[in-house]
């Protein structure tokens, strides 16, 4: 298949490109490098021996995006391009709503115009809000999002669902990611956020390289085994493989919703301990106040992914910690 990956040089998108190419697909990428670097294209080539066809601009530019649809006979789209920093989204709601929603509308409109019937969308477990029960199945009620970033994910799901209803030949797949961490085992691809990271693993990585002094653990009085927040961490390469299966297996018309998580919950302190143990690096931490908007526990029921896609997460917490550190040593600081 010929697959357009928007945001294809980003953290998730770059791993998706590698897995797509390795599965025999042709890949076209649009990215504006707003949160990624051009070298990623060389790394994808180094890992796969193949080049992606690359276009540098923001998908919001409809004329340029339309040219990509004209120049390539696309079979499918994997739509990863979006702004994704929770804290930043609270300060820049207009930018977040404009970028994330409008780019999704551009893609949906061009899919309709050019008869491209298959889209896989990068969604997030954030759409479930504060879960009433865990593990979360796809039938759980959607919850209230607590920040503009999360709201854009919920709205983008809604937009694509409505578009599918209006264009019944379309296959729309909403992949709800839990907490992607880790990096490609080569150490070439991974996540290197600008500035002070919001998310746990990038913060730990910067403490490990000694760029940051000490991890703040946001709350130790949650109703969890050790009091710290519990999440379902998933290796980014497993996540990427889920996308390949999704474009191959969810090709039938309709809206397909699928969690991508391991089904296991780890606390913040579990992650700190695993990272220290696997990598032999000390991670100093202090307990801080709870972070506003955080929830106690969130993990997936990954049964549907197994039954419908034949997908199960293969990499455990040790590999996630090892690969994150391997990437950090090579690329951070
Ligand atoms: C966050 C976003 C979520 C987004 C996801 C992307 C919020 C409320 N949610 O999820 O919408 O889809 O990132 O990956 O921001 N923690 C610390 N210290 C830190 C950082 C995090 O203790 O410096 C704790 C958090 O309190 C939480 C856990 O680590 O218990 C995971 O946090 P994080 O990596 O930010 O992910 P989420 O909050 O689950």
Coordinates of C-alpha atoms and ligand atoms in Angstrom, one line a residue:
X1 CA 0.0 0.0 0.0
X2 CA 1.0 3.6 -0.4
X3 CA 0.6 5.3 2.9
X4 CA 0.8 9.0 3.8
X5 CA 2.1 9.5 7.3
X6 CA 1.4 13.1 8.5
X7 CA 3.9 14.0 11.3
X8 CA 6.1 11.2 10.0
X9 CA 9.3 12.6 11.4
X10 CA 7.9 12.9 15.0
X11 CA 8.3 10.5 17.9
X12 CA 5.5 8.2 17.0
X13 CA 5.4 8.9 13.2
X14 CA 9.0 8.0 12.7
X15 CA 8.6 4.6 14.3
X16 CA 5.5 4.1 12.3
X17 CA 7.4 4.8 9.0
X18 CA 10.0 2.2 9.9
X19 CA 7.5 -0.5 10.6
X20 CA 5.5 0.3 7.5
X21 CA 8.5 0.1 5.2
X22 CA 9.7 -3.1 6.9
X23 CA 6.2 -4.5 6.2
X24 CA 6.6 -3.7 2.5
X25 CA 4.6 -0.5 2.2
X26 CA 5.5 2.7 0.4
X27 CA 5.6 5.7 2.6
X28 CA 5.0 9.4 1.9
X29 CA 5.6 11.9 4.7
X30 CA 4.4 15.4 5.4
X31 CA 6.0 17.2 8.3
X32 CA 7.0 20.8 9.1
X33 CA 9.7 19.8 11.6
X34 CA 7.9 21.9 14.3
X35 CA 8.8 19.2 16.8
X36 CA 11.3 17.0 15.0
X37 CA 14.5 17.1 13.1
X38 CA 15.5 16.5 9.5
X39 CA 18.1 13.9 10.5
X40 CA 15.2 11.5 11.3
X41 CA 14.7 11.0 7.5
X42 CA 18.4 9.8 7.3
X43 CA 17.8 7.5 10.3
X44 CA 14.7 6.0 8.7
X45 CA 16.8 5.3 5.6
X46 CA 19.6 3.8 7.6
X47 CA 17.2 1.4 9.4
X48 CA 15.2 0.3 6.4
X49 CA 17.4 0.9 3.3
X50 CA 14.6 2.8 1.8
X51 CA 13.7 6.5 1.5
X52 CA 10.3 7.9 2.3
X53 CA 9.0 10.5 -0.1
X54 CA 9.1 13.7 1.9
X55 CA 7.3 17.0 1.9
X56 CA 8.1 19.8 4.3
X57 CA 5.2 21.9 5.3
X58 CA 2.3 22.0 7.7
X59 CA -0.8 20.0 6.7
X60 CA -2.8 23.2 7.4
X61 CA -1.6 24.4 4.0
X62 CA -4.4 22.9 2.0
X63 CA -3.0 23.7 -1.5
X64 CA 0.3 22.0 -0.8
X65 CA -1.4 19.0 0.9
X66 CA -3.7 18.7 -2.1
X67 CA -0.6 18.5 -4.4
X68 CA 0.6 15.5 -2.4
X69 CA -2.8 13.8 -3.0
X70 CA -2.4 14.6 -6.7
X71 CA 1.1 13.4 -7.0
X72 CA 0.7 10.1 -5.1
X73 CA -1.9 7.5 -5.5
X74 CA -2.5 7.1 -1.8
X75 CA -4.3 4.1 -0.4
X76 CA -4.2 5.1 3.3
X77 CA -3.4 7.8 5.7
X78 CA -1.9 7.6 9.2
X79 CA -2.6 11.0 10.7
X80 CA -0.1 11.7 13.5
X81 CA 0.6 15.4 12.9
X82 CA -0.6 17.4 15.9
X83 CA 0.6 19.6 18.7
X84 CA 0.8 17.5 21.8
X85 CA 2.0 19.3 24.9
X86 CA -0.6 19.4 27.6
X87 CA 0.8 22.4 29.5
X88 CA 1.5 24.4 26.4
X89 CA -2.1 23.8 25.2
X90 CA -3.5 25.6 28.2
X91 CA -1.5 28.7 27.3
X92 CA -2.1 28.4 23.6
X93 CA -5.6 27.0 23.1
X94 CA -6.2 28.9 19.9
X95 CA -3.1 27.5 18.3
X96 CA -3.9 24.0 19.5
X97 CA -7.5 24.1 18.2
X98 CA -6.5 25.7 14.9
X99 CA -3.6 23.3 14.2
X100 CA -5.1 20.1 15.3
X101 CA -8.7 20.5 14.2
X102 CA -8.1 22.3 10.9
X103 CA -5.4 19.9 9.8
X104 CA -7.8 17.0 10.4
X105 CA -10.5 18.8 8.4
X106 CA -8.0 19.4 5.5
X107 CA -7.1 15.7 5.4
X108 CA -10.7 14.5 5.7
X109 CA -11.8 16.8 2.9
X110 CA -9.0 15.7 0.6
X111 CA -9.7 12.1 1.3
X112 CA -13.3 12.6 0.2
X113 CA -12.2 14.5 -2.9
X114 CA -9.6 12.0 -4.0
X115 CA -11.4 8.9 -2.9
X116 CA -8.8 7.8 -0.3
X117 CA -10.9 5.6 1.9
X118 CA -8.7 4.5 4.8
X119 CA -7.4 6.6 7.7
X120 CA -5.8 5.6 11.0
X121 CA -5.9 8.4 13.6
X122 CA -3.5 8.9 16.5
X123 CA -5.9 9.2 19.4
X124 CA -5.2 9.0 23.1
X125 CA -6.6 7.4 26.2
X126 CA -7.0 10.9 27.4
X127 CA -10.4 10.8 25.7
X128 CA -11.7 8.5 28.5
X129 CA -11.1 11.2 31.1
X130 CA -11.0 10.0 34.7
X131 CA -11.9 6.4 34.3
X132 CA -14.8 5.0 36.4
X133 CA -13.4 1.6 36.1
X134 CA -10.1 0.0 34.9
X135 CA -9.1 -1.7 32.7
X136 CA -10.6 0.6 30.1
X137 CA -12.3 -1.1 27.2
X138 CA -13.3 0.7 24.0
X139 CA -16.9 0.6 25.2
X140 CA -16.2 2.7 28.3
X141 CA -17.8 6.1 28.3
X142 CA -15.8 9.0 27.0
X143 CA -14.9 11.4 29.9
X144 CA -14.3 15.0 30.3
X145 CA -10.9 16.2 29.0
X146 CA -9.0 18.5 31.3
X147 CA -7.0 20.5 28.8
X148 CA -7.2 21.8 25.2
X149 CA -4.8 19.2 23.9
X150 CA -7.1 16.4 25.2
X151 CA -10.1 18.2 23.9
X152 CA -8.6 18.4 20.4
X153 CA -8.1 14.6 20.5
X154 CA -11.8 14.1 21.5
X155 CA -13.0 16.5 18.8
X156 CA -10.8 15.0 16.1
X157 CA -12.3 11.6 16.9
X158 CA -15.7 13.2 16.6
X159 CA -14.9 14.9 13.3
X160 CA -13.6 11.7 11.7
X161 CA -16.6 9.7 13.0
X162 CA -19.0 12.2 11.5
X163 CA -17.1 12.2 8.2
X164 CA -17.3 8.4 8.1
X165 CA -21.1 8.6 8.5
X166 CA -21.4 11.0 5.6
X167 CA -19.0 9.0 3.5
X168 CA -19.9 5.4 4.3
X169 CA -17.3 3.8 2.0
X170 CA -14.6 5.2 4.4
X171 CA -12.7 3.2 7.0
X172 CA -11.9 5.4 10.0
X173 CA -9.7 3.9 12.7
X174 CA -9.2 5.6 16.1
X175 CA -6.2 4.2 17.9
X176 CA -6.3 5.2 21.5
X177 CA -2.7 5.2 22.8
X178 CA -1.9 4.7 26.4
X179 CA 1.5 6.0 27.5
X180 CA 4.1 5.5 24.7
X181 CA 7.7 5.4 25.9
X182 CA 10.9 3.8 24.8
X183 CA 12.8 4.2 21.6
X184 CA 14.0 2.3 18.6
X185 CA 16.4 -0.4 19.8
X186 CA 19.1 1.1 17.4
X187 CA 19.1 4.2 19.5
X188 CA 18.5 6.3 16.3
X189 CA 14.8 7.2 16.8
X190 CA 13.2 8.3 20.0
X191 CA 11.7 11.3 21.8
X192 CA 13.8 14.4 22.6
X193 CA 11.3 17.1 23.7
X194 CA 12.4 20.7 23.6
X195 CA 12.9 22.4 27.0
X196 CA 11.7 20.9 30.3
X197 CA 9.6 17.7 29.6
X198 CA 6.1 17.3 30.8
X199 CA 6.0 13.6 30.6
X200 CA 7.5 11.1 32.9
X201 CA 10.0 9.2 30.8
X202 CA 11.5 12.2 29.0
X203 CA 12.0 13.8 32.4
X204 CA 13.7 10.7 33.8
X205 CA 15.9 10.6 30.7
X206 CA 17.1 14.2 31.3
X207 CA 17.7 13.4 35.0
X208 CA 19.7 10.4 33.9
X209 CA 21.9 12.5 31.6
X210 CA 22.2 15.0 34.5
X211 CA 20.7 17.8 32.4
X212 CA 18.1 18.0 35.1
X213 CA 18.9 17.5 38.7
X214 CA 16.0 15.7 40.2
X215 CA 12.6 14.1 39.2
X216 CA 9.5 15.6 40.9
X217 CA 7.0 12.8 41.6
X218 CA 3.6 14.4 41.4
X219 CA 1.8 13.0 44.5
X220 CA 2.2 9.9 46.7
X221 CA -1.2 9.9 48.2
X222 CA -3.3 8.4 45.4
X223 CA -5.3 5.3 45.9
X224 CA -2.7 3.1 44.3
X225 CA -0.4 0.4 45.8
X226 CA 2.5 2.9 46.5
X227 CA 0.5 6.1 46.3
X228 CA 1.9 7.3 43.0
X229 CA 0.1 7.5 39.7
X230 CA -0.4 4.2 37.7
X231 CA -0.2 4.2 33.9
X232 CA -0.1 1.7 31.1
X233 CA 3.3 2.3 29.5
X234 CA 3.7 0.9 26.0
X235 CA 6.9 0.6 23.9
X236 CA 6.7 2.9 20.9
X237 CA 7.8 0.1 18.5
X238 CA 4.9 -2.1 19.7
X239 CA 2.7 0.9 19.2
X240 CA 4.0 1.5 15.6
X241 CA 3.4 -2.2 14.8
X242 CA -0.2 -1.7 15.8
X243 CA -0.6 1.0 13.2
X244 CA 0.6 -1.3 10.4
X245 CA -1.9 -4.0 11.4
X246 CA -4.6 -1.3 11.7
X247 CA -4.1 -0.1 8.1
X248 CA -4.0 -3.7 6.8
X249 CA -6.9 -5.2 8.9
X250 CA -9.3 -2.3 9.5
X251 CA -9.8 -1.7 5.7
X252 CA -13.5 -2.5 5.8
X253 CA -15.9 0.6 5.8
X254 CA -16.9 1.8 9.3
X255 CA -15.5 3.4 12.4
X256 CA -13.0 1.1 14.2
X257 CA -11.9 2.0 17.7
X258 CA -9.0 0.2 19.3
X259 CA -6.9 0.7 22.5
X260 CA -3.2 0.2 22.2
X261 CA -1.8 -0.5 25.6
X262 CA -0.2 -3.5 27.4
X263 CA -3.0 -4.0 30.0
X264 CA -0.5 -3.6 32.8
X265 CA -0.2 -0.7 35.1
X266 CA 3.1 0.6 36.6
X267 CA 3.4 3.4 39.2
X268 CA 5.8 6.3 38.9
X269 CA 8.1 4.7 41.4
X270 CA 7.9 1.3 39.6
X271 CA 9.3 3.2 36.5
X272 CA 12.0 4.9 38.5
X273 CA 13.1 1.7 40.0
X274 CA 13.0 -0.2 36.7
X275 CA 15.0 2.5 35.0
X276 CA 17.7 2.5 37.7
X277 CA 17.9 -1.3 37.8
X278 CA 18.1 -1.9 34.1
X279 CA 20.5 1.0 33.3
X280 CA 22.5 1.2 36.5
X281 CA 21.9 5.0 36.7
X282 CA 20.6 6.7 39.8
X283 CA 17.5 8.8 39.4
X284 CA 17.1 11.2 42.4
X285 CA 13.5 12.1 43.1
X286 CA 11.4 14.2 45.5
X287 CA 7.7 13.9 46.2
X288 CA 5.8 16.9 45.1
X289 CA 2.2 18.1 45.1
X290 CA -0.3 16.3 42.8
X291 CA -0.3 17.8 39.3
X292 CA -3.7 19.4 38.4
X293 CA -5.7 17.3 36.0
X294 CA -3.9 14.0 36.8
X295 CA -5.8 10.9 37.6
X296 CA -4.8 8.0 39.9
X297 CA -4.9 5.0 37.6
X298 CA -5.3 4.4 33.9
X299 CA -4.6 1.2 32.0
X300 CA -6.1 -0.6 29.0
X301 CA -8.0 -3.7 28.3
X302 CA -6.1 -4.7 25.2
X303 CA -8.4 -7.6 24.3
X304 CA -9.9 -6.0 21.2
X305 CA -6.5 -5.3 19.7
X306 CA -5.6 -9.0 20.1
X307 CA -8.9 -10.3 18.7
X308 CA -9.3 -7.9 15.8
X309 CA -5.7 -7.1 14.9
X310 CA -3.8 -10.0 16.2
X311 CA -1.7 -7.5 18.1
X312 CA -0.2 -7.9 21.5
X313 CA 2.5 -5.8 23.1
X314 CA 5.7 -7.8 23.0
X315 CA 8.2 -5.5 24.8
X316 CA 8.2 -5.1 28.6
X317 CA 9.1 -2.4 31.0
X318 CA 12.8 -3.4 31.0
X319 CA 13.1 -2.9 27.2
X320 CA 11.2 0.4 27.5
X321 CA 13.7 1.7 30.0
X322 CA 16.8 0.2 28.3
X323 CA 15.8 1.7 24.9
X324 CA 14.9 5.1 26.3
X325 CA 18.3 5.3 28.0
X326 CA 20.1 4.1 24.9
X327 CA 18.5 6.9 22.9
X328 CA 19.1 9.5 25.6
X329 CA 22.8 8.7 25.7
X330 CA 23.1 9.2 22.0
X331 CA 20.9 12.2 21.4
X332 CA 20.2 14.2 24.5
X333 CA 22.6 17.0 25.7
Ligands
LIG1 C1 -0.1 12.8 29.6 C2 -1.3 13.7 29.3 C3 -2.1 12.9 28.3 C4 -1.3 12.6 27.0 C5 0.0 11.9 27.4 C6 0.9 11.8 26.2 C7 -1.8 15.0 31.3 C8 -2.8 15.2 32.4 N1 -2.1 14.0 30.5 O1 -0.5 11.6 30.2 O2 -3.2 13.7 27.9 O3 -2.0 11.9 26.1 O4 0.7 12.6 28.5 O5 1.9 10.9 26.5 O6 -0.8 15.6 31.2 N2 4.8 12.3 36.6 C9 5.6 12.6 37.6 N3 6.6 13.6 37.4 C10 6.8 14.1 36.2 C11 6.0 13.7 35.1 C12 5.0 12.8 35.3 O7 5.4 12.2 38.7 O8 7.7 14.9 36.0 C13 3.7 11.3 36.8 C14 2.3 11.8 36.5 O9 1.8 12.4 37.6 C15 1.6 10.5 36.1 C16 2.7 9.7 35.4 O10 3.9 10.2 35.9 O11 1.2 9.8 37.2 C17 2.7 9.8 33.9 O12 2.7 11.1 33.5 P1 2.9 11.6 32.0 O13 4.0 10.9 31.4 O14 2.9 13.1 31.9 O15 1.6 11.0 31.2 P2 0.0 11.2 31.6 O16 -0.2 12.3 32.6 O17 -0.5 9.8 31.9

